[in-house]
CSV table of C-alpha atoms in Angstrom, one decimal:
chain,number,residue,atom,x,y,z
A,253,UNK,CA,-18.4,25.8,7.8
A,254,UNK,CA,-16.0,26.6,4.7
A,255,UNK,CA,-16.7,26.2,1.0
A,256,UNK,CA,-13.6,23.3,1.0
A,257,UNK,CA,-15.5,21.7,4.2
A,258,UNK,CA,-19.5,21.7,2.5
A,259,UNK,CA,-17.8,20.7,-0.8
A,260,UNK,CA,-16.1,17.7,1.1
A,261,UNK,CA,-19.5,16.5,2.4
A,262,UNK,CA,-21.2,16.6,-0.6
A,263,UNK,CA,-19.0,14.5,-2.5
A,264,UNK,CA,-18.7,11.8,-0.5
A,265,UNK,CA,-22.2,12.0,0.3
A,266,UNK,CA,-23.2,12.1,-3.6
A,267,UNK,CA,-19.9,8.6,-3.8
A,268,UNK,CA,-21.5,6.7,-1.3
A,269,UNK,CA,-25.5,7.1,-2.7
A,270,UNK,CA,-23.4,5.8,-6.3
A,271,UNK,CA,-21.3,3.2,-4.2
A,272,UNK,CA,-25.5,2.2,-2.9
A,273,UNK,CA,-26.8,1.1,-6.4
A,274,UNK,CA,-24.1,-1.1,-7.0
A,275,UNK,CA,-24.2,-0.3,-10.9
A,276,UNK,CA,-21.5,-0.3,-13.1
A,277,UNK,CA,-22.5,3.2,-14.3
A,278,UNK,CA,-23.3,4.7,-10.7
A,279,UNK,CA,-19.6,3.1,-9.3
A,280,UNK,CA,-18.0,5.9,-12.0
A,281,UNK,CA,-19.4,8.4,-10.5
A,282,UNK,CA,-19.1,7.0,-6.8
A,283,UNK,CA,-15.3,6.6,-7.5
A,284,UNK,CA,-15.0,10.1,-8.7
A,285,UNK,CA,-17.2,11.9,-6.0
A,286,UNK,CA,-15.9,9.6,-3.5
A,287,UNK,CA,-12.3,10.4,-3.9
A,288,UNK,CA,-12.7,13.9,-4.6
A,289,UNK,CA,-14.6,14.1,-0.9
A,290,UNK,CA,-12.0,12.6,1.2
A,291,UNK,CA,-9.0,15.4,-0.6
A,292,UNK,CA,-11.1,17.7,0.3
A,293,UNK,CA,-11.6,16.8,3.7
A,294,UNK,CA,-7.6,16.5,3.8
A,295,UNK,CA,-7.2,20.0,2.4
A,296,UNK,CA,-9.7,20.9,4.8
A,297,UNK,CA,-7.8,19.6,8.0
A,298,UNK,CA,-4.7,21.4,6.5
A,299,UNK,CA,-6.9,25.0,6.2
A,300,UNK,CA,-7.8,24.3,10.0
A,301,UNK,CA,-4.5,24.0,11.0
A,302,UNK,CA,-3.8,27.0,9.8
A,303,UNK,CA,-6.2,29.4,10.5
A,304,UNK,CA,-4.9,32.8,9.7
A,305,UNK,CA,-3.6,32.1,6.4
A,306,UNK,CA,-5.4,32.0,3.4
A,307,UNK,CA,-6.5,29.0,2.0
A,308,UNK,CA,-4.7,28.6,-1.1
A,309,UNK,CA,-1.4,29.8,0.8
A,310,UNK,CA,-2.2,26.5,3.1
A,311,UNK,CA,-2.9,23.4,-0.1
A,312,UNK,CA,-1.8,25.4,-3.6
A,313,UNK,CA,0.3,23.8,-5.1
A,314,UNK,CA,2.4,26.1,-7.5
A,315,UNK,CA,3.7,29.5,-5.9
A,316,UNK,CA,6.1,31.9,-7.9
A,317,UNK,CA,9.2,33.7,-6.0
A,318,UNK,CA,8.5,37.7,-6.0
A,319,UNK,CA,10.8,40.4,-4.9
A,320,UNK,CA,9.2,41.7,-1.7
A,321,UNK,CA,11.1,45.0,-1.9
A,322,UNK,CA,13.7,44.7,0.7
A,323,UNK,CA,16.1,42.4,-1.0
A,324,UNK,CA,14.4,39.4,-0.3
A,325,UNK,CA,11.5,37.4,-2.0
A,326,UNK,CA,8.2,36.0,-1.0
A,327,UNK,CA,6.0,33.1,-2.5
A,328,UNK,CA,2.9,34.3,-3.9
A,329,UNK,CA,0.6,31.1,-4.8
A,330,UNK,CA,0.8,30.8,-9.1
A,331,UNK,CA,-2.8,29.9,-10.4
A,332,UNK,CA,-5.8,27.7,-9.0
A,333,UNK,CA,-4.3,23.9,-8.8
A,334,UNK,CA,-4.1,22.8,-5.1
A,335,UNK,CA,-2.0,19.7,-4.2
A,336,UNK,CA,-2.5,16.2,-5.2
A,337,UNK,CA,-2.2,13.0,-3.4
A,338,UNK,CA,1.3,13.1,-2.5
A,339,UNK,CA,1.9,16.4,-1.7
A,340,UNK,CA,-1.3,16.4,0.7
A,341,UNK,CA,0.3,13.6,2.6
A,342,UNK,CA,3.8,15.7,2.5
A,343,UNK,CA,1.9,18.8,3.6
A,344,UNK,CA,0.4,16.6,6.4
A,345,UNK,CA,3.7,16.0,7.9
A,346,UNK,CA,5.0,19.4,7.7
A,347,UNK,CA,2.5,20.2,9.9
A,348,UNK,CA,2.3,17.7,12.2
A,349,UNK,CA,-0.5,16.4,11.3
A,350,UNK,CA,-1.0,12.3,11.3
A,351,UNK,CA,-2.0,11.0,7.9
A,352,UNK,CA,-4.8,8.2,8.5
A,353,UNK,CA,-3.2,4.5,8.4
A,354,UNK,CA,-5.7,3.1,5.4
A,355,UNK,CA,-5.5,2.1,1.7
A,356,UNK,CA,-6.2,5.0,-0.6
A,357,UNK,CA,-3.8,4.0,-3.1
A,358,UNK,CA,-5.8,1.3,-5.1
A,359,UNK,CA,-8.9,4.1,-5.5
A,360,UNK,CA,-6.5,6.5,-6.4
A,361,UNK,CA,-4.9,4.4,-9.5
A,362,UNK,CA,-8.8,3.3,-9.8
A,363,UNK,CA,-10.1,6.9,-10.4
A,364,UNK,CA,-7.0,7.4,-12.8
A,365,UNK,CA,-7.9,4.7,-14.9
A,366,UNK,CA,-11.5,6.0,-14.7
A,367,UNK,CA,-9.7,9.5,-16.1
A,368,UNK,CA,-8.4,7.3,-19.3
A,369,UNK,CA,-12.1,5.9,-19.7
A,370,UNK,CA,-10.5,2.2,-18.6
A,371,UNK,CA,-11.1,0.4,-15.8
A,372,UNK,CA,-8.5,-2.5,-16.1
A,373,UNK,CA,-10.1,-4.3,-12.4
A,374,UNK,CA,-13.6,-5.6,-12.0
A,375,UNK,CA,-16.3,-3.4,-10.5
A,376,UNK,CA,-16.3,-5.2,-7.4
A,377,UNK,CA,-12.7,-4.8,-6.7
A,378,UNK,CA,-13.4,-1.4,-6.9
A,379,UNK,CA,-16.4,-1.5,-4.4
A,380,UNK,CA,-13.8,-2.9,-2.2
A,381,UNK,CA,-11.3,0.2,-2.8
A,382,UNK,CA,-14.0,2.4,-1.5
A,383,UNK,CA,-14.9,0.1,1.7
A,384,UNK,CA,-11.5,-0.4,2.7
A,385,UNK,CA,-10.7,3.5,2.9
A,386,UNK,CA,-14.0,3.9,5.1
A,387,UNK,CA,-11.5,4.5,7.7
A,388,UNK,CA,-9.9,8.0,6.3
A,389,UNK,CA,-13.0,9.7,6.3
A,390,UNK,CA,-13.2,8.5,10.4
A,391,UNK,CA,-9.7,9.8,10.9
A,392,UNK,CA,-9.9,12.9,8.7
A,393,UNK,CA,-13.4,13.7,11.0
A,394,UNK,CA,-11.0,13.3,13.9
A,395,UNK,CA,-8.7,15.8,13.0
A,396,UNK,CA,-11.3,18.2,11.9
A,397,UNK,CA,-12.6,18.1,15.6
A,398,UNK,CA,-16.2,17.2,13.8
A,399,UNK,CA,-19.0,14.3,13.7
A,400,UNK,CA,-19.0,12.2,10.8
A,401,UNK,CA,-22.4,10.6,12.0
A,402,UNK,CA,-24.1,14.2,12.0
A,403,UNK,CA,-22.5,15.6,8.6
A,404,UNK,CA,-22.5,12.5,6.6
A,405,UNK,CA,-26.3,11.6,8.3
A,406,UNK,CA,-27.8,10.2,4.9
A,407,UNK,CA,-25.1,8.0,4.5
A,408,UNK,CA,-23.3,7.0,7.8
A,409,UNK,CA,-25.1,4.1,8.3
A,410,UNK,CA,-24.1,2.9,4.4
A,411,UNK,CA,-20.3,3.3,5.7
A,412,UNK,CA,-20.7,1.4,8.7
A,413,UNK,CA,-22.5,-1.4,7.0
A,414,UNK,CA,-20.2,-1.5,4.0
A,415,UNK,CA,-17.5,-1.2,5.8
A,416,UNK,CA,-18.4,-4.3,8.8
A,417,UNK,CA,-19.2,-6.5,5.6
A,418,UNK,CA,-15.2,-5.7,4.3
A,419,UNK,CA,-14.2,-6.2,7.6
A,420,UNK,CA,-15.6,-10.1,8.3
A,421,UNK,CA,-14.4,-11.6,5.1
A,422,UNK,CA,-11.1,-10.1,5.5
A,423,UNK,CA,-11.0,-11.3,9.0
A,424,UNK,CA,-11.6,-14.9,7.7
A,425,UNK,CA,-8.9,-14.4,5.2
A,426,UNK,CA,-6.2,-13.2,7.8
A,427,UNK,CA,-7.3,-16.0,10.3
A,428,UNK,CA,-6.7,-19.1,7.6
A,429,UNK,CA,-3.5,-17.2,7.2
A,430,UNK,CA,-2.2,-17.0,10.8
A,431,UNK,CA,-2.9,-20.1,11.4
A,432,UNK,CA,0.3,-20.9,9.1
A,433,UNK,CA,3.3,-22.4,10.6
A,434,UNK,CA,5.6,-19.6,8.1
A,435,UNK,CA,9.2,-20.6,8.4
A,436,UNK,CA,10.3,-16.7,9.4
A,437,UNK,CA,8.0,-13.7,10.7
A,438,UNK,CA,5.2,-12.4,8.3
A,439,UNK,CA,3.4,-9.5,8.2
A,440,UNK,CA,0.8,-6.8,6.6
A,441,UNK,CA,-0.7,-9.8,4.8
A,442,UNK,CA,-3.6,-7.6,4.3
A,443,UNK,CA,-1.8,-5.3,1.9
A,444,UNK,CA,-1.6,-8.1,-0.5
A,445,UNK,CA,-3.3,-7.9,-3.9
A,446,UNK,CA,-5.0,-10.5,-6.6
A,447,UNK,CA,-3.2,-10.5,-9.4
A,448,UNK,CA,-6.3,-10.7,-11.2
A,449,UNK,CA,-8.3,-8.2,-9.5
A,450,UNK,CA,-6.1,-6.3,-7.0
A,451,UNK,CA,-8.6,-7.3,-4.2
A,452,UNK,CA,-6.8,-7.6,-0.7
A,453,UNK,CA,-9.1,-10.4,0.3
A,454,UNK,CA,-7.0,-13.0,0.1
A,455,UNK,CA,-6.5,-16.2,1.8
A,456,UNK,CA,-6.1,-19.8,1.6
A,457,UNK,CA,-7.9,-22.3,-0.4
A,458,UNK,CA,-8.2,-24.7,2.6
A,459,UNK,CA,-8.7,-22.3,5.5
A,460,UNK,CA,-7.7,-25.4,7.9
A,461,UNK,CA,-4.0,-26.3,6.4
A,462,UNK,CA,-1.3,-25.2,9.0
A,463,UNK,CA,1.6,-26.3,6.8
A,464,UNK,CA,3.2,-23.7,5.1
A,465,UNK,CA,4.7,-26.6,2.1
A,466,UNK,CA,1.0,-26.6,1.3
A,467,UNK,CA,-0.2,-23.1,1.2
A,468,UNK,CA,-2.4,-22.7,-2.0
A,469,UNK,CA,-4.0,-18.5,-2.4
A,470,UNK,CA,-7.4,-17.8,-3.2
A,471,UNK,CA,-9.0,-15.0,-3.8
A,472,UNK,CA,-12.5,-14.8,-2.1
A,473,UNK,CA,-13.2,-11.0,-4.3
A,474,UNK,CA,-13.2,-13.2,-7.7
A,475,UNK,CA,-12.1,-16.6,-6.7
A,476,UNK,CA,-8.9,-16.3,-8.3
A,477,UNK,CA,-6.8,-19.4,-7.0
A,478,UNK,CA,-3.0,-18.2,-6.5
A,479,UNK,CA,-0.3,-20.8,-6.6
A,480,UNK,CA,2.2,-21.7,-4.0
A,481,UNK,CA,5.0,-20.2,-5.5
A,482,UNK,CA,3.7,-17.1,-7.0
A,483,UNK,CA,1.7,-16.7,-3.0
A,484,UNK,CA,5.0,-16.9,-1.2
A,485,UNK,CA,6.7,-14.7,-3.2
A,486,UNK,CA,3.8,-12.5,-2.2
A,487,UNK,CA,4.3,-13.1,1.1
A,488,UNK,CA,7.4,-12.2,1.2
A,489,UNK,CA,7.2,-8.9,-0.3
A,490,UNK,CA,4.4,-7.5,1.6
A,491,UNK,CA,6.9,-9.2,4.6
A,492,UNK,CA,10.2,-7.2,4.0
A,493,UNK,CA,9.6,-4.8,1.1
A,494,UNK,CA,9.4,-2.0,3.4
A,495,UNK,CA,12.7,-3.5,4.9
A,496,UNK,CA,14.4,-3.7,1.5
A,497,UNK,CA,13.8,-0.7,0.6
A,498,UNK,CA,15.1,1.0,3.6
A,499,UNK,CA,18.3,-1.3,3.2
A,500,UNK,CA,18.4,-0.2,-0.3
A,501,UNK,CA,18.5,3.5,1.1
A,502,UNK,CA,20.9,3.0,3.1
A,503,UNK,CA,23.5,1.4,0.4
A,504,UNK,CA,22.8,-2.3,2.0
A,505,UNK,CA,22.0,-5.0,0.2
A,506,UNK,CA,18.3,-5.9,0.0
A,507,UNK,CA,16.4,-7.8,2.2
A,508,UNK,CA,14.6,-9.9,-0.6
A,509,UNK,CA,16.1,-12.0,-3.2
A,510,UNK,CA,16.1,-14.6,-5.7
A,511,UNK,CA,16.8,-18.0,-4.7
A,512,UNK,CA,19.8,-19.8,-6.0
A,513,UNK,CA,17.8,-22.8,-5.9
A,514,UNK,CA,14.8,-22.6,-7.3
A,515,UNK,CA,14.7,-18.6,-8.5
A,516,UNK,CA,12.0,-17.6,-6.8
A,517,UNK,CA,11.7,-14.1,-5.7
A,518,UNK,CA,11.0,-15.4,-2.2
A,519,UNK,CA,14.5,-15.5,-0.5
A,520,UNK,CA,14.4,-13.4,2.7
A,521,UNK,CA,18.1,-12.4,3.9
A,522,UNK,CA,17.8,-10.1,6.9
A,523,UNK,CA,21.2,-10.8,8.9
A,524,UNK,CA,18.9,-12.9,11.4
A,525,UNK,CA,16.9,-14.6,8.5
A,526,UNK,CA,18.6,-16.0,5.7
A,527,UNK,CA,15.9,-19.1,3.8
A,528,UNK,CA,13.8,-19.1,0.8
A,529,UNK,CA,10.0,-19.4,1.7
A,530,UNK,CA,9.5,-21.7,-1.3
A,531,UNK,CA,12.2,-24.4,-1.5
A,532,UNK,CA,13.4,-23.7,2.1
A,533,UNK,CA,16.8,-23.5,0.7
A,534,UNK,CA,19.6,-21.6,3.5
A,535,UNK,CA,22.9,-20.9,2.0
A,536,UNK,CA,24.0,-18.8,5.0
A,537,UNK,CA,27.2,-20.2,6.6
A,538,UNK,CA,30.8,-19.0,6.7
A,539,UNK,CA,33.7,-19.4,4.2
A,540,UNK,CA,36.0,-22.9,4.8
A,541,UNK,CA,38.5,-20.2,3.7
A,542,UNK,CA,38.8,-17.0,5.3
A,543,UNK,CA,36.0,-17.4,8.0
A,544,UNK,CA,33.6,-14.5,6.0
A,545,UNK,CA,29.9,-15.2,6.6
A,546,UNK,CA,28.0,-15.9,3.5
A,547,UNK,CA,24.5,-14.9,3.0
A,548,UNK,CA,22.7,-15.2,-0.5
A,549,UNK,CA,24.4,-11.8,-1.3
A,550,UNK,CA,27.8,-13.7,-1.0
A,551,UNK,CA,26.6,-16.9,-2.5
A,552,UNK,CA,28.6,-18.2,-5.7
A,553,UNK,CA,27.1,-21.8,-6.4
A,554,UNK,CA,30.0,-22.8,-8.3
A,555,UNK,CA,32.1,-22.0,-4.8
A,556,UNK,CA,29.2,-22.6,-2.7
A,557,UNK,CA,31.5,-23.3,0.8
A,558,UNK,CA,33.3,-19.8,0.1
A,559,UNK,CA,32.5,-16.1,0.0
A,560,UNK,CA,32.4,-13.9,-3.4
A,561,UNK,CA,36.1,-12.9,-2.6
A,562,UNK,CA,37.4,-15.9,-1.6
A,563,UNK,CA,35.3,-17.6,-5.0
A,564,UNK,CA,36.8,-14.7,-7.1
A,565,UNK,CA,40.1,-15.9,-6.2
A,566,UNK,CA,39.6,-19.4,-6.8
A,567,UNK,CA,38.3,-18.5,-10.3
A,568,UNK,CA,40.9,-16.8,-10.5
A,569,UNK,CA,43.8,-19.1,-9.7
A,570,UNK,CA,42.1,-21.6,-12.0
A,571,UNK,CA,42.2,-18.9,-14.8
A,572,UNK,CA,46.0,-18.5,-14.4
């Protein structure tokens, strides 16, 4: 085994005996070790992948241009650093490797607060940063060609048992949701957050209610109840964010907006979808003038029956 590989082990080994007391103290250090292990274990799959180069030629992260005497220039790696977060996941894709489909995000912006000696989150929405990432160190093992059951031994059954616990309340939460009757498609509901804690356990506060009018949040980390307006416009983002911000690439208007109606950040304008989540406003139609479709792009609610050109000219004409 290498040195980046036994290192790996180790330090989520040493996270998840932390992650096991449950104390404030311990979850530092679990957090720390934790996060460490599974970088490692990415910067390990990367070194496998590989395997004639040297290491630091595979996961550094600065290299220097040098003249390699015949007019041209090689990279030779600049120091120790090796690559963070978002260059491992860049690296990954350069080399055809598939980066695992879980949350490492929130422990990631939990370990840099941990870096500033602040943790801004509660302890147990931390707890559930750690749980919910179980599934890296799975995929990562994968890769690797390796058991996780044999190398993590003192701990696998922790990671299983942790992890099953995450896995029923969030199921509960995602059921009370899907039973919602939303007025467009929804989805990745589970990449929501609690305002209050950042938790992604989030459901309703009456798991029965089918009626989207009547949607109130809770959060079953801290019991943080969210209300109808501010949950839609959560909705909505973790909907079509990913949407809008491919639009937004691609020099098209985005796919979320405010509502003309009632200003929430919950109006959902797709080409097929054009409604509000929270008043159920729809101010798609087509100009009485020139025959223009309007979306909520287009909409002037001074000239609400006509497009921004054809209101532009009105105004216009009145001006004169």
């Amino acid at each position: 085994m290498s040195e980046i590989f036994d290192n790996a082990i180790t330090s989520i080994a040493l996270g998840i005996e932390d992650f096991e007391t449950g104390t404030d103290e311990r979850m530092l250090s679990a957090a720390r070790n934790y996060y460490a292990g599974l970088l490692l274990l990415a910067k390990e799959c990367l070194v496998r992948a590989a395997p004639k180069a040297d290491a630091m030629e595979v996961i550094g992260a600065k290299f220097k241009p040098k003249p390699d005497g015949s007019g041209g220039v090689e990279h030779e790696v600049e120091g120790y650093a090796t690559v963070d977060l978002h260059k491992l996941k860049a690296r990954f894709k350069d080399f055809g490797l598939a980066w695992p489909n879980a949350d490492i995000n929130k422990l990631q912006r939990f370990r840099n607060d941990l870096e500033h000696y602040h943790l801004k989150e509660p302890m147990t929405a931390l707890s559930e940063a750690i749980a919910s990432s179980f599934p890296m160190v799975v995929d990562f093992f994968n890769i690797l060609n390796e058991d996780p059951q044999t190398n993590l031994a003192g701990v696998w059954d922790t990671i299983l048992e942790k992890r099953e616990a995450f896995e029923k309340v969030q199921e509960k939460c995602l059921d009370s949701l899907e039973n919602v009757a939303w007025p467009a498609e929804v989805s990745h509901l589970d990449r929501m957050a609690c305002p209050n804690c950042q938790s992604s356990l989030l459901g309703q506060l009456d798991p029965d209610n089918k009626d989207h009018e009547h949607v109130i949040g809770k959060c079953y980390q801290c019991g943080e109840e969210i209300s109808f307006e501010k949950f839609m416009e959560m909705v909505v983002a973790s909907s079509y964010e990913v949407d809008a911000y491919i639009r937004a690439k691609e020099g098209l208007n985005p796919s979320i907006a405010d509502c003309p109606e009632c200003n929430a950040s919950a109006y959902v304008e797709t080409g097929e979808i054009s409604l509000c989540f929270v008043c159920g406003e729809s101010v798609a139609g087509e100009c009485i003038r020139c025959g223009a479709g309007i979306d909520v792009n287009e909409y002037n609610s001074e000239y609400p029956g006509l497009c921004s050109y054809c209101a532009y000219m009105a105004e216009k004409m009145m001006r004169e």
